PDB file of C-alpha atoms in Angstrom:
ATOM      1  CA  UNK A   1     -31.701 -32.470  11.988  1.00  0.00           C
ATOM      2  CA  UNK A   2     -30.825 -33.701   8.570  1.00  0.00           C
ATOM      3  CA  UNK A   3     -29.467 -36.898   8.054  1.00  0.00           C
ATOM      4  CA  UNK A   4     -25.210 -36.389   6.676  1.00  0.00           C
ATOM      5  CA  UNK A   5     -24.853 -36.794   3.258  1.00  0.00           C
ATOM      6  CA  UNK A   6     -22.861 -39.683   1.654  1.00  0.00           C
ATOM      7  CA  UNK A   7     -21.191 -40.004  -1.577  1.00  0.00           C
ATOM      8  CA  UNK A   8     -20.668 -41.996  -4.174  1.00  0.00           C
ATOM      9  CA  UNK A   9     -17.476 -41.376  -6.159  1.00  0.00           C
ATOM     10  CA  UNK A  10     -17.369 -43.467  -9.717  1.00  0.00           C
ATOM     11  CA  UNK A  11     -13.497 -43.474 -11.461  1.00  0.00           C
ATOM     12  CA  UNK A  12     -12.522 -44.113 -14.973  1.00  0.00           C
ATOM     13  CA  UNK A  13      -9.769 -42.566 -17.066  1.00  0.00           C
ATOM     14  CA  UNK A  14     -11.624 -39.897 -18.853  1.00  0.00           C
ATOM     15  CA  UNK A  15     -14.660 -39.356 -17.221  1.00  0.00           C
ATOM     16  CA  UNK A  16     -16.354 -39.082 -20.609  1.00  0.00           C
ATOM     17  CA  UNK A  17     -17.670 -42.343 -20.536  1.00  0.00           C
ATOM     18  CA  UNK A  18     -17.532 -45.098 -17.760  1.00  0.00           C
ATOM     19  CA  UNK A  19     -17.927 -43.006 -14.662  1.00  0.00           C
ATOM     20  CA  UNK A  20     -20.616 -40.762 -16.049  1.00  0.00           C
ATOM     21  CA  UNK A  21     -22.344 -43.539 -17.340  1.00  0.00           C
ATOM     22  CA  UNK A  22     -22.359 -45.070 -13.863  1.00  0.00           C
ATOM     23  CA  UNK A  23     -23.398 -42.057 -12.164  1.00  0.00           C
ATOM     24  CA  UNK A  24     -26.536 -41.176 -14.385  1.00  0.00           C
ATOM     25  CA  UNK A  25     -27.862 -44.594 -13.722  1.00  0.00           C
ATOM     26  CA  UNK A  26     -27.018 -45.133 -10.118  1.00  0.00           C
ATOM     27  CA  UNK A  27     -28.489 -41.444  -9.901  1.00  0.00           C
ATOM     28  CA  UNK A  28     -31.736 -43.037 -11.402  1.00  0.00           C
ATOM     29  CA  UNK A  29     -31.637 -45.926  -9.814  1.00  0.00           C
ATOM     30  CA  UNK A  30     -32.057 -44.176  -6.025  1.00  0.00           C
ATOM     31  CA  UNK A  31     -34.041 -41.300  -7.223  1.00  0.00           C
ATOM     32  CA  UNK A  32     -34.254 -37.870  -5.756  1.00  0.00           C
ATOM     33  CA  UNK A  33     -34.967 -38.521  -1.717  1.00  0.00           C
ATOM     34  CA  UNK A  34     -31.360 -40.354  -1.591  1.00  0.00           C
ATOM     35  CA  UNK A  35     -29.282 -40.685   0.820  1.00  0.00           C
ATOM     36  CA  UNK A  36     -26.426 -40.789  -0.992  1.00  0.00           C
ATOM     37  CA  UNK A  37     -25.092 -38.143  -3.203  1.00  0.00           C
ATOM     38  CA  UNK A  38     -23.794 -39.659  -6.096  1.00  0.00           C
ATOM     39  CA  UNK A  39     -20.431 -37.796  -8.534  1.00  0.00           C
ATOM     40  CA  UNK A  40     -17.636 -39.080 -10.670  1.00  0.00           C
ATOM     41  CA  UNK A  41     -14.243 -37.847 -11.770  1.00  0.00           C
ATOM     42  CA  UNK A  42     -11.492 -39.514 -14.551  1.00  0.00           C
ATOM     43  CA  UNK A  43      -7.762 -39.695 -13.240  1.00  0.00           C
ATOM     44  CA  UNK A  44      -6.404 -38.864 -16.582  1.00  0.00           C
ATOM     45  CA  UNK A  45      -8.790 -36.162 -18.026  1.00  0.00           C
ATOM     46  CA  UNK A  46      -9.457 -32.425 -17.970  1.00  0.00           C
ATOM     47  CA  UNK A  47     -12.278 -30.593 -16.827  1.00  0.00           C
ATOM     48  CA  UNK A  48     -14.996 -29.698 -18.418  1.00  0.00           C
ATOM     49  CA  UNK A  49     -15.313 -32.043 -21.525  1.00  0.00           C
ATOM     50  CA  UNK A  50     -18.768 -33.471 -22.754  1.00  0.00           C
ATOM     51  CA  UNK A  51     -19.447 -37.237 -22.399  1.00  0.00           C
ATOM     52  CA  UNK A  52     -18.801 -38.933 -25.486  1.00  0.00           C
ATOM     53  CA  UNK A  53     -21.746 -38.826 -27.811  1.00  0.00           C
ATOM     54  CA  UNK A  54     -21.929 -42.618 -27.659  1.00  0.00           C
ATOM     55  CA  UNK A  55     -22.647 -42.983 -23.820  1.00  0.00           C
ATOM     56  CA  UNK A  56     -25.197 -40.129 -24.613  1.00  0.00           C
ATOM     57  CA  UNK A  57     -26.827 -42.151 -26.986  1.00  0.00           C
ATOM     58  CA  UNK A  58     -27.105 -45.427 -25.251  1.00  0.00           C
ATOM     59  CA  UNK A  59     -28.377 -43.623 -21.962  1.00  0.00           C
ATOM     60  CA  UNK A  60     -30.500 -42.294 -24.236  1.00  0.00           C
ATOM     61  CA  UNK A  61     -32.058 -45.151 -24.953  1.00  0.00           C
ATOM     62  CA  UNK A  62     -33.219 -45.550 -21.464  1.00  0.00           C
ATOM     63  CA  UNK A  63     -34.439 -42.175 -20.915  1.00  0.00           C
ATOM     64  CA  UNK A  64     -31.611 -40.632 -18.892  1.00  0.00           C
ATOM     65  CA  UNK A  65     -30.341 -37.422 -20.283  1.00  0.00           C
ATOM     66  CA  UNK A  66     -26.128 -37.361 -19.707  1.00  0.00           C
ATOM     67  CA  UNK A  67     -25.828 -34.286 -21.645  1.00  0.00           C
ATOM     68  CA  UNK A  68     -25.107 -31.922 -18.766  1.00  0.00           C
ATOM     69  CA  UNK A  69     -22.217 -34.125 -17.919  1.00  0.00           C
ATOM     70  CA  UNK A  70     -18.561 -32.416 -17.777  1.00  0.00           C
ATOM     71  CA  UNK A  71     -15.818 -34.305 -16.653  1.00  0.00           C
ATOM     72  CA  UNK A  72     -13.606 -33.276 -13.719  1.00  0.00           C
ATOM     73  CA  UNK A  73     -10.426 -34.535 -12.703  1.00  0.00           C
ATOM     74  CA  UNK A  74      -9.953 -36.272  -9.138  1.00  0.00           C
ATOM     75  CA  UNK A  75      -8.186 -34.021  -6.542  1.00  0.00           C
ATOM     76  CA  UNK A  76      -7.992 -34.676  -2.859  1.00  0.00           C
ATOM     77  CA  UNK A  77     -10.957 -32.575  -2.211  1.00  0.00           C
ATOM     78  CA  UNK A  78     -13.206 -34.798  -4.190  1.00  0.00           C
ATOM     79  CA  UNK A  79     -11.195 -37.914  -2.759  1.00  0.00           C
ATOM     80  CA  UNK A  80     -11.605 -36.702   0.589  1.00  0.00           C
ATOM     81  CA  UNK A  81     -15.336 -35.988   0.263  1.00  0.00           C
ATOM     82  CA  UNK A  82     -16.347 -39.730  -0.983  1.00  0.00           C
ATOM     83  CA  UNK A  83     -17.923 -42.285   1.743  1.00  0.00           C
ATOM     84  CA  UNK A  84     -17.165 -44.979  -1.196  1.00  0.00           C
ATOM     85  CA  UNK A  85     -15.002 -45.312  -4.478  1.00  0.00           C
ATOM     86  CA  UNK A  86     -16.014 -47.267  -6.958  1.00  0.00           C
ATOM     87  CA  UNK A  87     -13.485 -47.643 -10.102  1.00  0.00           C
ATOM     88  CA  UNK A  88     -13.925 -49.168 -13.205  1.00  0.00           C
ATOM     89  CA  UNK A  89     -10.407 -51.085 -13.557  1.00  0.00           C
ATOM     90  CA  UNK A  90      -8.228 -52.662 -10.971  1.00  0.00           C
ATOM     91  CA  UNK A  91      -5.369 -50.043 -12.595  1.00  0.00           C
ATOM     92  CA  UNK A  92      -7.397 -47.482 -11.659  1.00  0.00           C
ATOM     93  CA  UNK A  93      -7.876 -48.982  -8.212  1.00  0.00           C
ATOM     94  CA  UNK A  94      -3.956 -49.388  -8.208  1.00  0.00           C
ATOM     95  CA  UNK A  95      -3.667 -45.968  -9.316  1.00  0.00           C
ATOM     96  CA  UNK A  96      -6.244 -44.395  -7.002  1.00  0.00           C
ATOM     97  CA  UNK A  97      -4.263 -46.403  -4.044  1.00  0.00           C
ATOM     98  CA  UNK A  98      -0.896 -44.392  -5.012  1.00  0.00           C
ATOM     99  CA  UNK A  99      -2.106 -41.074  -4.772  1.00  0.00           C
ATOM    100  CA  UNK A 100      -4.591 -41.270  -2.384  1.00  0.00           C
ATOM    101  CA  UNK A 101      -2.907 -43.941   0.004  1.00  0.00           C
ATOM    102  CA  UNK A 102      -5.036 -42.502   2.988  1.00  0.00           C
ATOM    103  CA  UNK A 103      -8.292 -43.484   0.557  1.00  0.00           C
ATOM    104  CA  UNK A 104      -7.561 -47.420   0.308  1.00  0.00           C
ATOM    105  CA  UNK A 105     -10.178 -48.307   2.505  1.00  0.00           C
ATOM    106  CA  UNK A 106     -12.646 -47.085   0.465  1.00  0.00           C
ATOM    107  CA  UNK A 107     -11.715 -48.327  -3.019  1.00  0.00           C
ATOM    108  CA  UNK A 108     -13.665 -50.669  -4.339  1.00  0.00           C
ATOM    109  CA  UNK A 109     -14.013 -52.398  -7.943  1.00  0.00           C
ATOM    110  CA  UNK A 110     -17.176 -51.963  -9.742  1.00  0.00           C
ATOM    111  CA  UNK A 111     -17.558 -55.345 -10.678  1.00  0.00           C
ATOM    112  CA  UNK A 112     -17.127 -56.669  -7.194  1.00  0.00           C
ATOM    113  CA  UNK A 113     -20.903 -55.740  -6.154  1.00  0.00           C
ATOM    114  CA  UNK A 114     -21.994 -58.056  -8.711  1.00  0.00           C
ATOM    115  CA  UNK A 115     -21.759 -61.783  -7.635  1.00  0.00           C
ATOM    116  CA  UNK A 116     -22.961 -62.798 -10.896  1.00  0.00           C
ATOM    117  CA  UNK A 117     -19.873 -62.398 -12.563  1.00  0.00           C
ATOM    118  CA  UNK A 118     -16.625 -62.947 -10.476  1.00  0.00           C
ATOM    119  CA  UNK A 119     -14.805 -59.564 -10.188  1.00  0.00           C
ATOM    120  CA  UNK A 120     -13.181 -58.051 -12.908  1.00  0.00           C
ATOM    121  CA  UNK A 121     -12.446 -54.782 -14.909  1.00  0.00           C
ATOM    122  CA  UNK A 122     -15.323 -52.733 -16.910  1.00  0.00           C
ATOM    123  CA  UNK A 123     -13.344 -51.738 -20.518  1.00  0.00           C
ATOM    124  CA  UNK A 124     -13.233 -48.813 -21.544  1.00  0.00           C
ATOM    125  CA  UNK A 125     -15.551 -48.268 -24.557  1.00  0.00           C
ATOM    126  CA  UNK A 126     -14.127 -45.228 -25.899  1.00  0.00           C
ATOM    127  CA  UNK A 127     -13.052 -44.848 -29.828  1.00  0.00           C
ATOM    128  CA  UNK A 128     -15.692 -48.493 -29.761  1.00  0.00           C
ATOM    129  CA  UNK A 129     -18.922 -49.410 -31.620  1.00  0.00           C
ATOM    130  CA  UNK A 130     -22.536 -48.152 -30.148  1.00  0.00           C
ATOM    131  CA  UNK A 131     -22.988 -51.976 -29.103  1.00  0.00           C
ATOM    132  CA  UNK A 132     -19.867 -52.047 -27.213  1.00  0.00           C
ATOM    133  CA  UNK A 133     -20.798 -48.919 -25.517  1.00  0.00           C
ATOM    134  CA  UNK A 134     -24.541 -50.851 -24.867  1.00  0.00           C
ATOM    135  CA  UNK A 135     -22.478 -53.808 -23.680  1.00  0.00           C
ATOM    136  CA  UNK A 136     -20.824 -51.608 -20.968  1.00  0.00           C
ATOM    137  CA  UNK A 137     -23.894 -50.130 -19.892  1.00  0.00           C
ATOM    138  CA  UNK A 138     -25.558 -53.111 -19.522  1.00  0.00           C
ATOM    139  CA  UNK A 139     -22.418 -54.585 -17.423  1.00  0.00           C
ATOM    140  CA  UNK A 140     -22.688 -51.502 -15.217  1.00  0.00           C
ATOM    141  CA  UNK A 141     -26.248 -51.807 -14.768  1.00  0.00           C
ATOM    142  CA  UNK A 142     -25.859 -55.725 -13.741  1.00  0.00           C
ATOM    143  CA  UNK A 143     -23.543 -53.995 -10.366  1.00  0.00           C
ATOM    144  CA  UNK A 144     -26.522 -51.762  -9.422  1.00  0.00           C
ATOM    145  CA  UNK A 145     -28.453 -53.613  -7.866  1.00  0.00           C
ATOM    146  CA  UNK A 146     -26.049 -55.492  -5.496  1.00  0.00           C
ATOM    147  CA  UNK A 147     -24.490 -52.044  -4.813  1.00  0.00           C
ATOM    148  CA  UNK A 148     -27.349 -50.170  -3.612  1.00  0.00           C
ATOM    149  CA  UNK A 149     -28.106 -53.100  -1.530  1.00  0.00           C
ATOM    150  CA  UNK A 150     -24.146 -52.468  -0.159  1.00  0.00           C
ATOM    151  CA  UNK A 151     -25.228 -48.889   0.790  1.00  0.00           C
ATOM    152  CA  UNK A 152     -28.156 -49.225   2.511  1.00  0.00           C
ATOM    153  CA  UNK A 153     -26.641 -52.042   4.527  1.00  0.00           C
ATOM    154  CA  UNK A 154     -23.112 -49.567   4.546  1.00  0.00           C
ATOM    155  CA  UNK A 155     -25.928 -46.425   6.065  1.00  0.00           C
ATOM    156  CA  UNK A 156     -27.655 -49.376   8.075  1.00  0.00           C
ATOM    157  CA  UNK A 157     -24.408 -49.820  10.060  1.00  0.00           C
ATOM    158  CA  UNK A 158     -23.216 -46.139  10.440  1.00  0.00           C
ATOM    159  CA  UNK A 159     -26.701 -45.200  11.679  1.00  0.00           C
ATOM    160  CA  UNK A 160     -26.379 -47.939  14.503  1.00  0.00           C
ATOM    161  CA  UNK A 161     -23.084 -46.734  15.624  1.00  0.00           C
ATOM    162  CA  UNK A 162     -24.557 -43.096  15.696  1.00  0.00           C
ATOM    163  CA  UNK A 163     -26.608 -44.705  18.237  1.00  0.00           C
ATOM    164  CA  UNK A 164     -24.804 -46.842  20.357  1.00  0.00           C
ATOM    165  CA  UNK A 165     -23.745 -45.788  23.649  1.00  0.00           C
TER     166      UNK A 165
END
C-alpha cells in the first residue's frame, strides 16, 4: 500500500518569486522518492504568470530550471490539501489566518525553521537588483535544512500514531 502523500504549501504575494523560489529548491533538496509533495500559490496574484526572470536567473545559477513555473492563486482546495504552510511574511501568515481560519494550525513562518537567525519575514525581492534576489535565495536556502529535518520528524510522528493501538 502506498505511503499518503504530504504537502508542502509555500505563500508569498505573487507567486512569481518567493514561493516558487522555495519550492524549486525544497523540490531539489528531497529529490524525486519524497515523501512530501511539495507546491506554492501567491494570495494576491493571478494564475498562470511566469516567475520573474530574476528568480530564474539566480536558480539558474544553481542548476534548477524554474521556467515551467506559473503562479496560482490560493483557494480552499489548495489550502485544504496542504499537511504544512509555510509563508514568507508574518502578513501573509496574518492574512492566510483570516481566510483560512480552519488552516491556523498549520501556518508556519519560513524563517522560523531556521534557528540561526531568530524568526522573521523573507522580503519580497520583486522590482530589486539580481543580488537582492541572490540574497533571498540564499536566506531561503539557510531554512532548508532545519525544515526538512521538521518533516521527517512531522512523518516520524504521524507514522507512529498510524501504528499505535
Amino acid at each position: 500500500m502506498p505511503r499518503h502523500q504530504r504537502n508542502v504549501l509555500f505563500i508569498c504575494t505573487g507567486n512569481v518569486c518567493r514561493s516558487p523560489m522555495a519550492e524549486y529548491l525544497l523540490r531539489r533538496r528531497l529529490g524525486k522518492q519524497a515523501d512530501w509533495k511539495v507546491g506554492s500559490a501567491g494570495l494576491f496574484t493571478g494564475n498562470g504568470m511566469a516567475a520573474s526572470r530574476p528568480a530564474i536567473e539566480v536558480l539558474r545559477e544553481q542548476a534548477i530550471d524554474l521556467t515551467p513555473h506559473r503562479s496560482r492563486v490560493v483557494t480552499k482546495d489548495i489550502i485544504d490539501a496542504a499537511t504544512l504552510i509555510v509563508v514568507m511574511t508574518s502578513i501573509h501568515a496574518a492574512e492566510l489566518k483570516r481566510r483560512f481560519p480552519e488552516a491556523q494550525d498549520r501556518i508556519y513562518l519560513l524563517k522560523s525553521f531556521d534557528p540561526g537567525c531568530g524568526g522573521g519575514d523573507i522580503p519580497d525581492p520583486l522590482g530589486g537588483t539580481i543580488a537582492q534576489y541572490r540574497t533571498i535565495r540564499d536566506e531561503i536556502e539557510a531554512t532548508l535544512l532545519d525544515l526538512i529535518l521538521y518533516l521527517k520528524s512531522y512523518a516520524g510522528e504521524q507514522d507512529e500514531d498510524r501504528i499505535r493501538p
